[in-house]
PDB file of C-alpha atoms in Angstrom:
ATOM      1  CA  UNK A1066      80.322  44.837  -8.695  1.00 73.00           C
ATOM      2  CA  UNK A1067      82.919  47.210 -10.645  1.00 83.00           C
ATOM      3  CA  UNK A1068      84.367  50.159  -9.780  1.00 81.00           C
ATOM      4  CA  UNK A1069      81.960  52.959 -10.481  1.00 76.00           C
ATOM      5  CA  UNK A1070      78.960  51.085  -9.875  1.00 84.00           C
ATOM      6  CA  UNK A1071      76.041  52.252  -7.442  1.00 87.00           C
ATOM      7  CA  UNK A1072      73.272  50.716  -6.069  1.00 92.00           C
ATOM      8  CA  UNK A1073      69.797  52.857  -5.426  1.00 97.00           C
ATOM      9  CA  UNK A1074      67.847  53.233  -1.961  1.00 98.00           C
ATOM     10  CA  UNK A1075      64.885  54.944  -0.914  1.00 98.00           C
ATOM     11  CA  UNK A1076      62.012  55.389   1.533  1.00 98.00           C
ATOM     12  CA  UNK A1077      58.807  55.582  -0.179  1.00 96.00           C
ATOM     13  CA  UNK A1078      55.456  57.355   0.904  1.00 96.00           C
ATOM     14  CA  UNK A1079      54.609  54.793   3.246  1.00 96.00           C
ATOM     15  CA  UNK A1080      58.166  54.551   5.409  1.00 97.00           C
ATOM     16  CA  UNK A1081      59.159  51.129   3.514  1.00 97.00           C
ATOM     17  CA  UNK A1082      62.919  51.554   3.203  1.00 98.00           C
ATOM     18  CA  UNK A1083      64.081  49.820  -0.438  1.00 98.00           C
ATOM     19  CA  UNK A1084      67.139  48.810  -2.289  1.00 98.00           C
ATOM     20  CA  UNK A1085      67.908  47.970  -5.629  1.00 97.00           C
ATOM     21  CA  UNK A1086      71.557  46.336  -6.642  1.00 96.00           C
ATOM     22  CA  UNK A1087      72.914  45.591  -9.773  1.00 92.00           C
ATOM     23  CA  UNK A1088      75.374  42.615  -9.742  1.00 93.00           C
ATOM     24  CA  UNK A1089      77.497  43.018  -6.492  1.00 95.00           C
ATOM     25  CA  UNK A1090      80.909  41.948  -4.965  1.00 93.00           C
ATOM     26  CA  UNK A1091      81.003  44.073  -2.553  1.00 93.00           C
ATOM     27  CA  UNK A1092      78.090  44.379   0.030  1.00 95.00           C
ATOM     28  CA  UNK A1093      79.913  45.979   2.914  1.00 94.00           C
ATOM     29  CA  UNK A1094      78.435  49.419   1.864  1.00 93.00           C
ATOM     30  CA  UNK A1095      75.369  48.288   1.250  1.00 96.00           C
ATOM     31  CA  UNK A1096      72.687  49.363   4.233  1.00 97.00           C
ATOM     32  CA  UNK A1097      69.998  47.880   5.884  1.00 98.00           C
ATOM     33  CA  UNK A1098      66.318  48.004   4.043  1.00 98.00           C
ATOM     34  CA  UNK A1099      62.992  46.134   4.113  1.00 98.00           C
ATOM     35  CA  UNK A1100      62.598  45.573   0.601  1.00 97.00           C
ATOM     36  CA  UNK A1101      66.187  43.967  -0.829  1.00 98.00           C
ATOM     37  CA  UNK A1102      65.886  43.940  -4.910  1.00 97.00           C
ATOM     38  CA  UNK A1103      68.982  42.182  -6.175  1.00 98.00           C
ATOM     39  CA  UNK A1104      70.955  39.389  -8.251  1.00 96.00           C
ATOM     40  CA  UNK A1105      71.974  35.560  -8.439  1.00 96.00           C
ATOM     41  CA  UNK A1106      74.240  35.274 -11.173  1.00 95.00           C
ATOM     42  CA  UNK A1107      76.058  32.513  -8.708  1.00 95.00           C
ATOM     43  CA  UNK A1108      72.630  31.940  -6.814  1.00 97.00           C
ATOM     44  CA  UNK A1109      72.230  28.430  -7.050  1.00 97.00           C
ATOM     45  CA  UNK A1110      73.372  26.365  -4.044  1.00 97.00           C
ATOM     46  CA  UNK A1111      73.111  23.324  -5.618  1.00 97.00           C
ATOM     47  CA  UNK A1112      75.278  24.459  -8.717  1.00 96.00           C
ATOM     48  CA  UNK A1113      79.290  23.755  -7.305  1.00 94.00           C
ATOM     49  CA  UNK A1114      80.133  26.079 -10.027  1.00 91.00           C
ATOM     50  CA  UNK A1115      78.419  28.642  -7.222  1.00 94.00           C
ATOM     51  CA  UNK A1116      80.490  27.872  -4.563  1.00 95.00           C
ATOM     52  CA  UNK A1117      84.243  29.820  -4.967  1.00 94.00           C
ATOM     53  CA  UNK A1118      86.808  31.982  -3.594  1.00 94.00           C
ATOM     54  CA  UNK A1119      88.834  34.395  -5.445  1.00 95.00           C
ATOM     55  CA  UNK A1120      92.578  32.964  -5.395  1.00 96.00           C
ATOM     56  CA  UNK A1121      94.091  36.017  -3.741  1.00 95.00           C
ATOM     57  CA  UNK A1122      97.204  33.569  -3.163  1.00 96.00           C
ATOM     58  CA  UNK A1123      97.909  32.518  -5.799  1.00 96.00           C
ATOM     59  CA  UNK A1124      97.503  36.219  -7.455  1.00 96.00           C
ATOM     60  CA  UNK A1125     100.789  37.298  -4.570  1.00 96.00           C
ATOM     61  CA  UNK A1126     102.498  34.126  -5.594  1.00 96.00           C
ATOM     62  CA  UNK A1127     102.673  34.984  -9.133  1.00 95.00           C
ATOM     63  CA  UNK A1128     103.428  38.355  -8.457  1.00 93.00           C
ATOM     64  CA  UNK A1129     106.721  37.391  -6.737  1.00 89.00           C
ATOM     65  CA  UNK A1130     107.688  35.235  -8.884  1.00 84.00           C
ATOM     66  CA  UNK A1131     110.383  37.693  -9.929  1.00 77.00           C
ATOM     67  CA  UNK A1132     109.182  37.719 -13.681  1.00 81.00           C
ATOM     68  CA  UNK A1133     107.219  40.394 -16.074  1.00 91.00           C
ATOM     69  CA  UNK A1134     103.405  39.582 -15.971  1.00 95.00           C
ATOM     70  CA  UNK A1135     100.924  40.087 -17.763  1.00 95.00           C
ATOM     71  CA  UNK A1136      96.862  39.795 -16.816  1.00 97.00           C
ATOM     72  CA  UNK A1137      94.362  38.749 -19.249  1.00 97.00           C
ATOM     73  CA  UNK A1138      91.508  40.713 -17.929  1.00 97.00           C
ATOM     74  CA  UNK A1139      88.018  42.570 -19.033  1.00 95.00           C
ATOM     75  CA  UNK A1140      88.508  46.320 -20.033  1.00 95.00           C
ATOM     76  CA  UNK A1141      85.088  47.160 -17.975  1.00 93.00           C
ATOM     77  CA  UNK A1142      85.453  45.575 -14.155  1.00 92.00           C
ATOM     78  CA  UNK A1143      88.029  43.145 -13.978  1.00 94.00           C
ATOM     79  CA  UNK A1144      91.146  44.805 -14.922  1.00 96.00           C
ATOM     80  CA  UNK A1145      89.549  47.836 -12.707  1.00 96.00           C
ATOM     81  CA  UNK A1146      90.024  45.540 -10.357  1.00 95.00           C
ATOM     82  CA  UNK A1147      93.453  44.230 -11.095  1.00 97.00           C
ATOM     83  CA  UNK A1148      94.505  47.357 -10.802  1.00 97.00           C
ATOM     84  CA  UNK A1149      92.951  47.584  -6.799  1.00 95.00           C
ATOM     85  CA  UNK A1150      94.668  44.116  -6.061  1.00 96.00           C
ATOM     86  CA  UNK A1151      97.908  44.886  -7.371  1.00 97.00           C
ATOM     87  CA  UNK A1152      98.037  48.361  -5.571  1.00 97.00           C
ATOM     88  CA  UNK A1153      96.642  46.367  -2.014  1.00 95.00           C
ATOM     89  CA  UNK A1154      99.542  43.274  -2.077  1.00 95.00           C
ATOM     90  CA  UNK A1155     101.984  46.493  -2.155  1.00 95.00           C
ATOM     91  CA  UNK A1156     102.853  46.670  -5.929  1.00 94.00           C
ATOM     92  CA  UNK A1157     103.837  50.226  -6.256  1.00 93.00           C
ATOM     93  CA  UNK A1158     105.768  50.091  -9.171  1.00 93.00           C
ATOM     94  CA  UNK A1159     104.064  50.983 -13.244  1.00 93.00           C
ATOM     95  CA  UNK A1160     101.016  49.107 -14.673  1.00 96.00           C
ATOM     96  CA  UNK A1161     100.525  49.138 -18.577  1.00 95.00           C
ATOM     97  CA  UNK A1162      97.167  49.201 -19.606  1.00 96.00           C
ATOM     98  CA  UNK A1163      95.668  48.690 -22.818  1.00 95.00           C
ATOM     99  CA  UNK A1164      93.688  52.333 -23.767  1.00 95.00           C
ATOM    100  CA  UNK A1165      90.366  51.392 -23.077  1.00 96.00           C
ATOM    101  CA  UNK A1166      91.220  50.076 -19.177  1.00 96.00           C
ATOM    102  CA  UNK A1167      93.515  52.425 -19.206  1.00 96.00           C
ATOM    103  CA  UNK A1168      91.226  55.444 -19.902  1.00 97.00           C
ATOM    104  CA  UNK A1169      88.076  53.600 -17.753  1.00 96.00           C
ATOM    105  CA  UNK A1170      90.340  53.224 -14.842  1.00 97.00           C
ATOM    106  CA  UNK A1171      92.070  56.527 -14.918  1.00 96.00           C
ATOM    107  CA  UNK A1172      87.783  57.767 -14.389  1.00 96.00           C
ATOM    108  CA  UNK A1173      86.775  54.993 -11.888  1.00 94.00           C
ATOM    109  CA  UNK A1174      89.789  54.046  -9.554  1.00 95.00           C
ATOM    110  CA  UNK A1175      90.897  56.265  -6.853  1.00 91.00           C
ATOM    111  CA  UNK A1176      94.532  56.008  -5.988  1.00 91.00           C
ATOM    112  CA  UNK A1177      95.622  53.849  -9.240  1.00 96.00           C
ATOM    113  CA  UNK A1178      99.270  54.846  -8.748  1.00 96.00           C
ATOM    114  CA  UNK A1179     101.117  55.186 -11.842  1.00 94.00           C
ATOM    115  CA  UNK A1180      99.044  53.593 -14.602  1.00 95.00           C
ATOM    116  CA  UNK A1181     100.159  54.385 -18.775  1.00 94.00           C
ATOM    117  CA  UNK A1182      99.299  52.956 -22.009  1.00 93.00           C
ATOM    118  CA  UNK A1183     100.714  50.506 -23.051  1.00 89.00           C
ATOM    119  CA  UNK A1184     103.708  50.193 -25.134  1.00 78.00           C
ATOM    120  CA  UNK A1185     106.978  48.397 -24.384  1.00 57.00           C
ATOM    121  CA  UNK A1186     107.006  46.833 -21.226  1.00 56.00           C
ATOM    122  CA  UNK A1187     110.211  47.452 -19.637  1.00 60.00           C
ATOM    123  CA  UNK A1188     111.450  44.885 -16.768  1.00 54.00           C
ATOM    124  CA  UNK A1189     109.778  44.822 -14.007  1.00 59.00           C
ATOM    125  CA  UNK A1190     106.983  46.310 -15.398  1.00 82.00           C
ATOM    126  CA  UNK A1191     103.452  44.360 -14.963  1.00 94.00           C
ATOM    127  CA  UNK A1192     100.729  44.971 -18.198  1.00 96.00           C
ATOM    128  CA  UNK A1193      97.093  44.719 -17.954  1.00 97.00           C
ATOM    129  CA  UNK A1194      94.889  44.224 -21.218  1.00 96.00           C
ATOM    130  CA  UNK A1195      91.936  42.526 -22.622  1.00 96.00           C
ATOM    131  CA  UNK A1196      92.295  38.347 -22.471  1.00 96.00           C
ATOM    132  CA  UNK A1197      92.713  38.152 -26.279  1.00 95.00           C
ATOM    133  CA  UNK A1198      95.672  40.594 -26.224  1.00 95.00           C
ATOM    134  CA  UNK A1199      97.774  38.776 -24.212  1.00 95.00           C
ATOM    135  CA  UNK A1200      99.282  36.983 -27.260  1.00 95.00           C
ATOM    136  CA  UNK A1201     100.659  40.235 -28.910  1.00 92.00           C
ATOM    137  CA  UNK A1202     103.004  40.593 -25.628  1.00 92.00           C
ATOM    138  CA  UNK A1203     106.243  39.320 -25.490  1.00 90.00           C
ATOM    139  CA  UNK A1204     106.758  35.269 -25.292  1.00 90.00           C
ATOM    140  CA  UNK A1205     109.081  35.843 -22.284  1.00 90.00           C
ATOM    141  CA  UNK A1206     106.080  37.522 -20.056  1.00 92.00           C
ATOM    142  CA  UNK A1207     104.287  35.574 -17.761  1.00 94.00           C
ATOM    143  CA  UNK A1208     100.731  35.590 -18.654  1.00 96.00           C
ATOM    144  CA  UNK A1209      97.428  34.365 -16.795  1.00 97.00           C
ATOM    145  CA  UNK A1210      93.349  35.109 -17.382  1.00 96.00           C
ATOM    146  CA  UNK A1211      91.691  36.677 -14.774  1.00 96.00           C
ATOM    147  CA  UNK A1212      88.548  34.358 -14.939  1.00 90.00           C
ATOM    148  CA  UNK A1213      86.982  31.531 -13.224  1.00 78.00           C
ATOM    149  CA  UNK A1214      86.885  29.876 -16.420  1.00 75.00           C
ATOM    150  CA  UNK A1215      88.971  26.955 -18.125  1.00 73.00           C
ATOM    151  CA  UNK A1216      88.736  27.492 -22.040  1.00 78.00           C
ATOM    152  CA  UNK A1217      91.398  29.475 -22.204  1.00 86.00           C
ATOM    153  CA  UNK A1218      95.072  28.667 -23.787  1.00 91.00           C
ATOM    154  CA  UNK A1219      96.707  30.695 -20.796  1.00 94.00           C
ATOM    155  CA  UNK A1220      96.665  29.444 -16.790  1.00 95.00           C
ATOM    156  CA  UNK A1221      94.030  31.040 -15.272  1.00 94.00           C
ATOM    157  CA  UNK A1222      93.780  32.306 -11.746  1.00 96.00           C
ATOM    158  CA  UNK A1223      90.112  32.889 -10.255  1.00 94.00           C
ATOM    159  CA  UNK A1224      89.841  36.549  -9.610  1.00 94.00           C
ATOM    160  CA  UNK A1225      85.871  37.159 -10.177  1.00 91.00           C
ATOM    161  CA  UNK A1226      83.650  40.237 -10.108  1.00 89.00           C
ATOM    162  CA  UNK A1227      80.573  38.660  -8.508  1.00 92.00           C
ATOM    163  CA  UNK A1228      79.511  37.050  -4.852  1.00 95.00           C
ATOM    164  CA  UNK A1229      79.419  33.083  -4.951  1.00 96.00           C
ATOM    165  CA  UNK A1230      75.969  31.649  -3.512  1.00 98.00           C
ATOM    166  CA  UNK A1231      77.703  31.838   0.167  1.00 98.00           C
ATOM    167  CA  UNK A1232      78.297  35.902  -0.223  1.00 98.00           C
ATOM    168  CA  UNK A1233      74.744  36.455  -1.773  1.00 98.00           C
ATOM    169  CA  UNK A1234      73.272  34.316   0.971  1.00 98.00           C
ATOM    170  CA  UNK A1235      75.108  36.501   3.233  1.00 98.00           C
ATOM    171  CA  UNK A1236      74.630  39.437   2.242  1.00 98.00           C
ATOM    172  CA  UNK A1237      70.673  39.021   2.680  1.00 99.00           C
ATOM    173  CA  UNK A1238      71.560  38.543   6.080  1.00 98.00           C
ATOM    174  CA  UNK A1239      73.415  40.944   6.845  1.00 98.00           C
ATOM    175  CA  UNK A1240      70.983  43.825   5.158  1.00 98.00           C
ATOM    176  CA  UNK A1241      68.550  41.611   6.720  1.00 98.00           C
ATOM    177  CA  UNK A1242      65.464  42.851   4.120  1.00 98.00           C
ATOM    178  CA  UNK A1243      62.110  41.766   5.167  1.00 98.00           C
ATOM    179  CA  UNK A1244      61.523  40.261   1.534  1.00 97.00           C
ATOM    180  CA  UNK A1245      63.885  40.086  -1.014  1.00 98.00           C
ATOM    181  CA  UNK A1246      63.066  40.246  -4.869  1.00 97.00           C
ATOM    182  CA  UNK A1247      65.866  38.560  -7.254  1.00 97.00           C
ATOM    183  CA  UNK A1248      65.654  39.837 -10.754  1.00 94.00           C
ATOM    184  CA  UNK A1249      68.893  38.593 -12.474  1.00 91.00           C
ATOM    185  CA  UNK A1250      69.747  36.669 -14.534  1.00 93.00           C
ATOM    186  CA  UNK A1251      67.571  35.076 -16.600  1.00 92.00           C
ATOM    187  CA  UNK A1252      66.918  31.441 -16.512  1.00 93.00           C
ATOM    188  CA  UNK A1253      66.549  29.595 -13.156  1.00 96.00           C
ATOM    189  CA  UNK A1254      68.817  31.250 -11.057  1.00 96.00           C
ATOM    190  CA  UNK A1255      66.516  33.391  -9.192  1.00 97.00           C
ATOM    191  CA  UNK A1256      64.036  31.490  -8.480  1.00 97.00           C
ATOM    192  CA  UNK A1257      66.435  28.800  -7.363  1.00 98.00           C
ATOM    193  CA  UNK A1258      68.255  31.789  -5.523  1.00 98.00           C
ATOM    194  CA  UNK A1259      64.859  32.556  -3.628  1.00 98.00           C
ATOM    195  CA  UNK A1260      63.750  29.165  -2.953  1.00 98.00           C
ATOM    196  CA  UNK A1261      67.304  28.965  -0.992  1.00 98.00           C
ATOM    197  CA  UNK A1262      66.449  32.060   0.600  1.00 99.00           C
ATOM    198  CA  UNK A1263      63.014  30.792   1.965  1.00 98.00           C
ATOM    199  CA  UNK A1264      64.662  27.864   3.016  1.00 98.00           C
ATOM    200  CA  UNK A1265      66.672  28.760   5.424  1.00 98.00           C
ATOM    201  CA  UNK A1266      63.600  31.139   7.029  1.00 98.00           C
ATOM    202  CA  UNK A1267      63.794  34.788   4.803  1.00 98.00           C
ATOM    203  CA  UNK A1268      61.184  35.199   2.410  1.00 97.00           C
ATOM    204  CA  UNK A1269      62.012  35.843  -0.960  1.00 97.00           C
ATOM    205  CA  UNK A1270      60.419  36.024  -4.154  1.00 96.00           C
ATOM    206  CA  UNK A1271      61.919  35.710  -8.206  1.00 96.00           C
ATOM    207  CA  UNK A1272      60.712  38.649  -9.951  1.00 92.00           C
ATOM    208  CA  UNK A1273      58.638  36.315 -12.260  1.00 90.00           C
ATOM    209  CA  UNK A1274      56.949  35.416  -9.198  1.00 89.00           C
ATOM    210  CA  UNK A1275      55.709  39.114  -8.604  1.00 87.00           C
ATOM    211  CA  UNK A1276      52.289  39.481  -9.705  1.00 73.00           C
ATOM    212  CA  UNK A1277      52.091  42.553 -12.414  1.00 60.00           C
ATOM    213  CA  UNK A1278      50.777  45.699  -9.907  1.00 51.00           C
ATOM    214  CA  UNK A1279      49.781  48.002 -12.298  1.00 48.00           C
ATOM    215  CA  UNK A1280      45.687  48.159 -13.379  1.00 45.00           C
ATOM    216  CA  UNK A1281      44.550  47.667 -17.094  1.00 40.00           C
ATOM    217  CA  UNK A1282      43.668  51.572 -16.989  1.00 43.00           C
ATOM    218  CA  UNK A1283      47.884  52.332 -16.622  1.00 36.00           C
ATOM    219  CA  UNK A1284      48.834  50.203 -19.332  1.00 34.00           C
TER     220      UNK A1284
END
């Protein structure tokens, strides 16, 4: 999901090989189990809002647009991740960062090249900070949101931190779990999540679906 973040497998008494996730991007990692416990923030098929693709295109295109630019993006996650596309498209050059992404991506990102706090931005130079910073930076910087979504007063580009209902659904294939168990979010995404899942032959169960195990004597 972020930088940093783990998920937790183990094989219990009985050989049963289990894995919990917390929200996830990237599954590639992520190895086989019989027991899958995981998320569906973007879960439901139905929902288009679901369905998207992070607009790595458009991301190059405005980095060669020849200009200083400035992201809009999340302290925690997303400007972790700015960071990892900027340094993958072959920007070697210095990143500004507010303090906080500065300080949480100087711990969590291997290889950030030369990252600083930020100050000045001298040309050439690209800046990273929170979305509601971007209007103490220079009027002549370009400036865009990391964020899938519209409400804000800058262009956005869809850079997000989570699988749409395609990766999720793929991702259960690919670990290939014997059941799955979808705990996140709350509301109706889960269940809707492992309705889909059922659907389309792997059986899967919301949490809220999950009859309480534990005896009256343990509680």
């Amino acid at each position: 999901h972020t930088a940093g973040a783990v998920g937790f497998y183990w094989v219990n008494d009985v050989g049963t090989r289990i894995l919990v996730t917390g929200d996830v991007k990237d599954p590639s990692a992520l190895p086989k189990c019989d027991v899958l416990i995981t998320e569906a923030n973007y879960g439901d098929h139905s929902d288009p809002s679901c369905h998207f693709e992070d607009d790595l295109e458009g991301f190059r295109n405005v980095m060669g647009c020849g200009s200083q630019v400035a992201f809009g993006a999340y302290a925690f996650g997303k400007a972790q991740r700015a960071v990892e596309l900027l340094r993958d498209i072959g920007y070697h050059g210095t990143i500004a960062m507010e303090e906080k992404s500065l300080l949480l991506t100087r711990s969590l990102v291997d290889n950030a090249g030369d990252i600083v706090a930020i100050g000045e931005c001298d040309e050439g130079e690209v800046c990273i900070v929170p979305p509601w910073d971007l209007k103490k930076l220079p009027h002549s910087m370009k400036k865009y949101v990391l964020t899938g979504r519209l409400d804000y007063s800058y262009p956005a580009l869809q850079i997000s931190d989570h699988l749409d209902a395609n990766g999720l659904a793929k991702m259960v294939e690919d670990i290939d779990p014997e059941l799955t168990i979808v705990y996140h979010p709350s509301g109706e995404r889960p269940e809707k999540f492992a309705s889909y899942l059922n659907s389309v032959g792997r059986e899967a169960v919301s949490l809220d679906q999950v009859s309480n195990v534990l005896s009256n004597e343990f509680l």
